[in-house]
Amino acid sequence: MLELKKVSTYYGNIQAVRDIDLRVEEGEIITLIGANGAGKTTTLMSISGIVPPKRGEILFRGRPIHGLSPDRIVALGICQVPEGRHIFPDLTVAENLDMGAFLRRDRKEVARDLEYVYSLFPILRERRNQPGGNLSGGEQQMLAISRALMARPQLLLLDEPSMGLAPLVTRQIFEIIRQINREQNTTIFLVEQNANLALKVADRGYVLETGRITMHDRADALRANKDVQRAYLGI
Amino acid sequence: MLSFKDFGRACVVALWFMVLTFPLMVIKVNPIDRVITWRWHNMVWVGVGSFLCYLASRAWQIHRDARLRRIRLGQEEEKEPLSRRILQNPSIYRPLLAAGALFFLAFPGLFSTYQTNIMITALMYVVLGLGLNIVVGVAGLLDLGYVAFYAVGAYAYALLNLHFGLGFWTVLPIGGLLAATFGILLGFPVLRLRGDYLAIVTLGFGEIIRLILENWNEFSHGPSGISNIPRPGFFGIQMSLDQSITYLYYLMIGMVLFTIFVVNRLQNSRIGRAWFALREDEIACQAMGIDKTRTKLTAFALGATWAGMVGVIFAAKTTFVNPASFTFLESAIILCIVVLGGMGSIVGVIIAALVLILLPEYLRAFSEYRMLVFGAVLVIMMVFRPQGIVANIRKTYRVEEG
Ligand SMILES: Nc1ncnc2c1ncn2[C@@H]1O[C@H](COP(=O)(O)OP(=O)(O)OP(=O)(O)O)[C@@H](O)[C@H]1O
Ligand SMILES: [Mg+2]
């Protein structure tokens, strides 16, 4: 579904991502794990076009999307939940969700999707008239995921959904990520620090070290790998 | 209640103000008789006045804090702000609106031509404020060079009339379009800038336009400006000066209504929501598929359009334009209107424009002190109501539920 070929991305002269090759198949959950500053966020930003790559190709369903503007890429069905949530603090929860459907014109379907995300996260329905900035961190993460779902993406890019959340809330969110993948058949690209949980929900995983992919395998195989265990699982 | 400490503070404040205003209020030099009059009684007034003012403001502050504490403890209901209570209760605002409408319709009949002229100016600033409100209040792009678009409109009429004999009604839309084009021209280089940097570049842009007008003599006739610009015509009927001022007044009323209608529609449209979202979080906007470039450029263009059209009206009203009318001070005043009115609030901007333009005019009675009073009003506003006259009551839009 998505293919990255020798993608390199820079911030000015600093190269954050080096010649990355990566594939995502239809309907799977893949995860990209790595230490702080490895370039995980940058990889996602390159895919969504917010920080376009300098070299290399990104193909979505065989069609090159590198060089397209972010809004065109969203229109093609790739939606990102940015790191640190980035909800609109002064807009209400309902308005935040509505912004997610900004590019859509099918009001009926949008209303259906709204019901769906409210059923995933009932707390959001309760809070729908409150400003997004008043939500707790976990609720904001739920809102950020829901907002992205409102765009009805075929590929959902999630950047550290567990950041700053209590273990219980994290597990709940990962459960729902799996549910979205199953029920909506949404392909999911998950970036995580919490390698343990990420490798449990994912089908396949990639390991990123200082801008390079150093390993990729089935998730259970990575979990069994001695190097990965030592570096990322704390075993 | 007021404590002993407050009285002590009040004394200090009074002393401070007495020292501060000493040169202005006490010493009076008479250069003809070569004598200095010492007006000590003024010092007493300043002292007593600032003492009482300080105590009054303290009392108010204590009262407010006590109420906030009771609200926090749940002993008292939180009151809706007065402006909101008025704006959301039809039985209050309908009669107010009707009275206001009647007043403005009857204005030229009730007052002299001089007053009507002042009111026309105030109405022009209402439109300018509403236009800048799109850029600064709604989209959150701090634009300090707004007056440039006003100048573009005014010179568009002056020059097109001079060289091609185009009339007011032809140039009005042309001026708007031209200003919009300039808005986009300014928009492109500043797309990546935010906050302070954006403010500096827009400030520079405003000055560039003014300097071009001042120095490019062949094009704009330089500092001496262009005169004999015709007033707006009305199906070729000859009008006396009084009549044409009355005519311009009603034209301006129409213009204000048109602006309110369009700006209100814009704010509640898709693009309005995009502006609002862009002001809140750019990365989130991009992730949601909002075209950042187009959204910003439309904000600049649609904001500038109003300044362009008012510029045309300005040229027609004064029948004379020169670069001195388009200094940074103008931009600052228009920005004051937006900030004072409460960023993003249409009603607030209208009230602020009327107050800010009419106040100095009617303070002329206090001639030399009027700028002082004007400044004091601004400072007091910012201390007591930093959120503006009408705290932004954004209409939260309804989201359809299935
Ligand atoms: N806006 C930026 N400007 C310059 N350098 C940046 C910028 N953003 C990231 N970098 C650099 O690029 C590299 C990769 O950063 P990136 O944010 O992709 O890491 P990450 O894997 O997401 O880390 P984390 O787990 O901490 O979020 C880092 O060395 C970082 O310093
Ligand atoms: Mg990151």
CSV table of N, CA and C in Angstrom, one decimal, chain A residues 45 50 70-71 74 79-80 82 86-92 94-95 98-100 102-103 105 107 111 114-115 128-129 147, chain B residues 270-271 273-274 276-292 394-402:
chain,number,residue,atom,x,y,z
A,45,MET,N,6.5,12.6,9.1
A,45,MET,CA,6.3,14.0,8.5
A,45,MET,C,6.6,13.9,7.1
A,50,ILE,N,4.5,17.1,5.4
A,50,ILE,CA,4.7,18.4,6.2
A,50,ILE,C,6.2,18.7,6.2
A,70,PRO,N,0.7,18.7,1.8
A,70,PRO,CA,0.1,17.9,2.8
A,70,PRO,C,-1.5,17.8,2.6
A,71,ASP,N,-2.1,18.8,2.1
A,71,ASP,CA,-3.6,18.7,1.9
A,71,ASP,C,-3.9,17.7,0.8
A,74,VAL,N,-3.5,14.2,2.4
A,74,VAL,CA,-4.7,13.9,3.2
A,74,VAL,C,-5.9,13.5,2.3
A,79,CYS,N,-3.8,10.0,6.9
A,79,CYS,CA,-4.0,11.0,7.9
A,79,CYS,C,-3.1,10.8,9.1
A,80,GLN,N,-2.5,11.8,9.6
A,80,GLN,CA,-1.5,11.7,10.6
A,80,GLN,C,-2.0,12.2,12.0
A,82,PRO,N,-0.4,13.8,14.9
A,82,PRO,CA,0.9,14.3,15.2
A,82,PRO,C,1.4,14.0,16.6
A,86,HIS,N,-1.5,17.9,19.4
A,86,HIS,CA,-1.9,19.0,18.6
A,86,HIS,C,-3.4,19.2,18.3
A,87,ILE,N,-4.2,19.1,19.4
A,87,ILE,CA,-5.6,19.4,19.2
A,87,ILE,C,-5.8,20.9,19.2
A,88,PHE,N,-6.9,21.4,18.7
A,88,PHE,CA,-7.2,22.8,18.8
A,88,PHE,C,-7.8,23.2,20.1
A,89,PRO,N,-7.0,23.9,21.0
A,89,PRO,CA,-7.4,24.1,22.4
A,89,PRO,C,-8.7,24.9,22.5
A,90,ASP,N,-8.9,25.9,21.7
A,90,ASP,CA,-10.1,26.8,21.9
A,90,ASP,C,-11.3,26.2,21.2
A,91,LEU,N,-11.2,25.3,20.3
A,91,LEU,CA,-12.4,24.7,19.6
A,91,LEU,C,-12.9,23.6,20.6
A,92,THR,N,-14.3,23.5,20.5
A,92,THR,CA,-14.8,22.4,21.3
A,92,THR,C,-14.5,21.1,20.8
A,94,ALA,N,-16.4,18.8,19.7
A,94,ALA,CA,-17.2,18.5,18.5
A,94,ALA,C,-16.6,19.2,17.3
A,95,GLU,N,-16.2,20.5,17.6
A,95,GLU,CA,-15.6,21.2,16.5
A,95,GLU,C,-14.2,20.7,16.0
A,98,ASP,N,-15.0,17.9,13.9
A,98,ASP,CA,-15.5,18.4,12.6
A,98,ASP,C,-14.3,18.9,11.7
A,99,MET,N,-13.3,19.5,12.3
A,99,MET,CA,-12.1,19.9,11.6
A,99,MET,C,-11.4,18.7,10.9
A,100,GLY,N,-11.5,17.5,11.6
A,100,GLY,CA,-11.0,16.3,11.0
A,100,GLY,C,-11.6,16.0,9.6
A,102,PHE,N,-12.6,18.1,7.5
A,102,PHE,CA,-12.5,19.3,6.7
A,102,PHE,C,-12.7,19.1,5.2
A,103,LEU,N,-12.0,18.1,4.7
A,103,LEU,CA,-12.0,17.9,3.3
A,103,LEU,C,-13.2,17.1,2.7
A,105,ARG,N,-17.1,16.1,1.9
A,105,ARG,CA,-18.4,16.8,1.6
A,105,ARG,C,-19.6,15.9,1.9
A,107,ARG,N,-21.8,14.8,4.0
A,107,ARG,CA,-22.3,15.1,5.4
A,107,ARG,C,-22.9,13.9,6.1
A,111,ALA,N,-21.5,12.3,9.6
A,111,ALA,CA,-22.3,12.1,10.8
A,111,ALA,C,-22.2,10.7,11.3
A,114,LEU,N,-19.0,10.2,13.0
A,114,LEU,CA,-19.0,10.9,14.3
A,114,LEU,C,-19.6,9.9,15.3
A,115,GLU,N,-20.7,9.3,15.0
A,115,GLU,CA,-21.3,8.3,15.9
A,115,GLU,C,-20.3,7.2,16.2
A,128,ARG,N,-18.4,16.8,24.5
A,128,ARG,CA,-18.4,17.4,23.2
A,128,ARG,C,-18.5,18.9,23.1
A,129,ASN,N,-19.1,19.5,24.1
A,129,ASN,CA,-19.2,21.0,24.1
A,129,ASN,C,-18.2,21.7,24.9
A,147,ARG,N,-10.2,12.6,15.7
A,147,ARG,CA,-10.2,13.6,14.7
A,147,ARG,C,-9.6,13.1,13.4
B,270,ARG,N,-16.6,27.6,5.8
B,270,ARG,CA,-15.5,26.7,5.8
B,270,ARG,C,-14.1,27.4,5.9
B,271,ILE,N,-14.0,28.4,5.1
B,271,ILE,CA,-12.7,29.2,5.1
B,271,ILE,C,-12.5,29.9,6.5
B,273,ARG,N,-13.6,28.8,9.4
B,273,ARG,CA,-13.1,27.8,10.3
B,273,ARG,C,-11.7,27.5,10.1
B,274,ALA,N,-11.3,27.4,8.9
B,274,ALA,CA,-9.9,27.1,8.6
B,274,ALA,C,-9.0,28.2,9.1
B,276,PHE,N,-9.6,30.1,11.7
B,276,PHE,CA,-9.6,30.0,13.1
B,276,PHE,C,-8.6,28.9,13.5
B,277,ALA,N,-8.7,27.8,12.8
B,277,ALA,CA,-7.9,26.6,13.2
B,277,ALA,C,-6.4,26.9,13.0
B,278,LEU,N,-6.1,27.7,11.9
B,278,LEU,CA,-4.8,28.0,11.6
B,278,LEU,C,-4.2,28.9,12.7
B,279,ARG,N,-5.0,29.8,13.3
B,279,ARG,CA,-4.5,30.6,14.3
B,279,ARG,C,-4.2,29.7,15.5
B,280,GLU,N,-4.9,28.6,15.7
B,280,GLU,CA,-4.7,27.8,16.9
B,280,GLU,C,-3.5,26.9,16.7
B,281,ASP,N,-3.3,26.2,15.6
B,281,ASP,CA,-2.3,25.2,15.5
B,281,ASP,C,-2.0,24.8,14.0
B,282,GLU,N,-0.8,25.3,13.6
B,282,GLU,CA,-0.5,25.1,12.1
B,282,GLU,C,-0.3,23.6,11.8
B,283,ILE,N,0.4,22.9,12.6
B,283,ILE,CA,0.7,21.5,12.3
B,283,ILE,C,-0.5,20.7,12.2
B,284,ALA,N,-1.4,20.9,13.2
B,284,ALA,CA,-2.7,20.2,13.2
B,284,ALA,C,-3.5,20.5,11.9
B,285,CYS,N,-3.5,21.7,11.5
B,285,CYS,CA,-4.2,22.1,10.3
B,285,CYS,C,-3.7,21.3,9.1
B,286,GLN,N,-2.3,21.3,9.0
B,286,GLN,CA,-1.8,20.5,7.9
B,286,GLN,C,-2.1,19.1,8.0
B,287,ALA,N,-2.1,18.5,9.2
B,287,ALA,CA,-2.4,17.1,9.3
B,287,ALA,C,-3.9,16.8,9.0
B,288,MET,N,-4.8,17.9,9.1
B,288,MET,CA,-6.2,17.7,8.8
B,288,MET,C,-6.5,18.0,7.3
B,289,GLY,N,-5.4,18.4,6.6
B,289,GLY,CA,-5.6,18.6,5.1
B,289,GLY,C,-6.0,20.0,4.8
B,290,ILE,N,-5.8,21.0,5.7
B,290,ILE,CA,-6.1,22.4,5.3
B,290,ILE,C,-4.9,22.9,4.6
B,291,ASP,N,-5.2,23.5,3.5
B,291,ASP,CA,-4.1,24.1,2.6
B,291,ASP,C,-3.6,25.4,3.3
B,292,LYS,N,-2.5,25.4,3.9
B,292,LYS,CA,-2.0,26.5,4.7
B,292,LYS,C,-1.8,27.7,3.8
B,394,ARG,N,-17.2,33.7,20.0
B,394,ARG,CA,-17.2,33.0,18.7
B,394,ARG,C,-18.5,32.1,18.7
B,395,LYS,N,-19.2,32.1,17.6
B,395,LYS,CA,-20.3,31.3,17.5
B,395,LYS,C,-19.8,29.9,17.3
B,396,THR,N,-20.1,29.0,18.3
B,396,THR,CA,-19.6,27.6,18.1
B,396,THR,C,-20.6,27.0,17.1
B,397,TYR,N,-20.0,26.4,16.1
B,397,TYR,CA,-21.0,25.9,15.1
B,397,TYR,C,-21.5,24.5,15.5
B,398,ARG,N,-22.7,24.3,15.1
B,398,ARG,CA,-23.3,23.0,15.4
B,398,ARG,C,-22.7,22.0,14.5
B,399,VAL,N,-22.5,20.8,15.0
B,399,VAL,CA,-22.0,19.7,14.3
B,399,VAL,C,-23.2,18.7,14.1
B,400,GLU,N,-23.5,18.4,12.9
B,400,GLU,CA,-24.6,17.5,12.7
B,400,GLU,C,-24.3,16.1,13.3
B,401,GLU,N,-25.3,15.6,14.0
B,401,GLU,CA,-25.1,14.3,14.6
B,401,GLU,C,-26.1,13.3,13.9
B,402,GLY,N,-25.6,12.1,13.7
B,402,GLY,CA,-26.4,11.1,13.0
B,402,GLY,C,-27.4,10.4,13.9
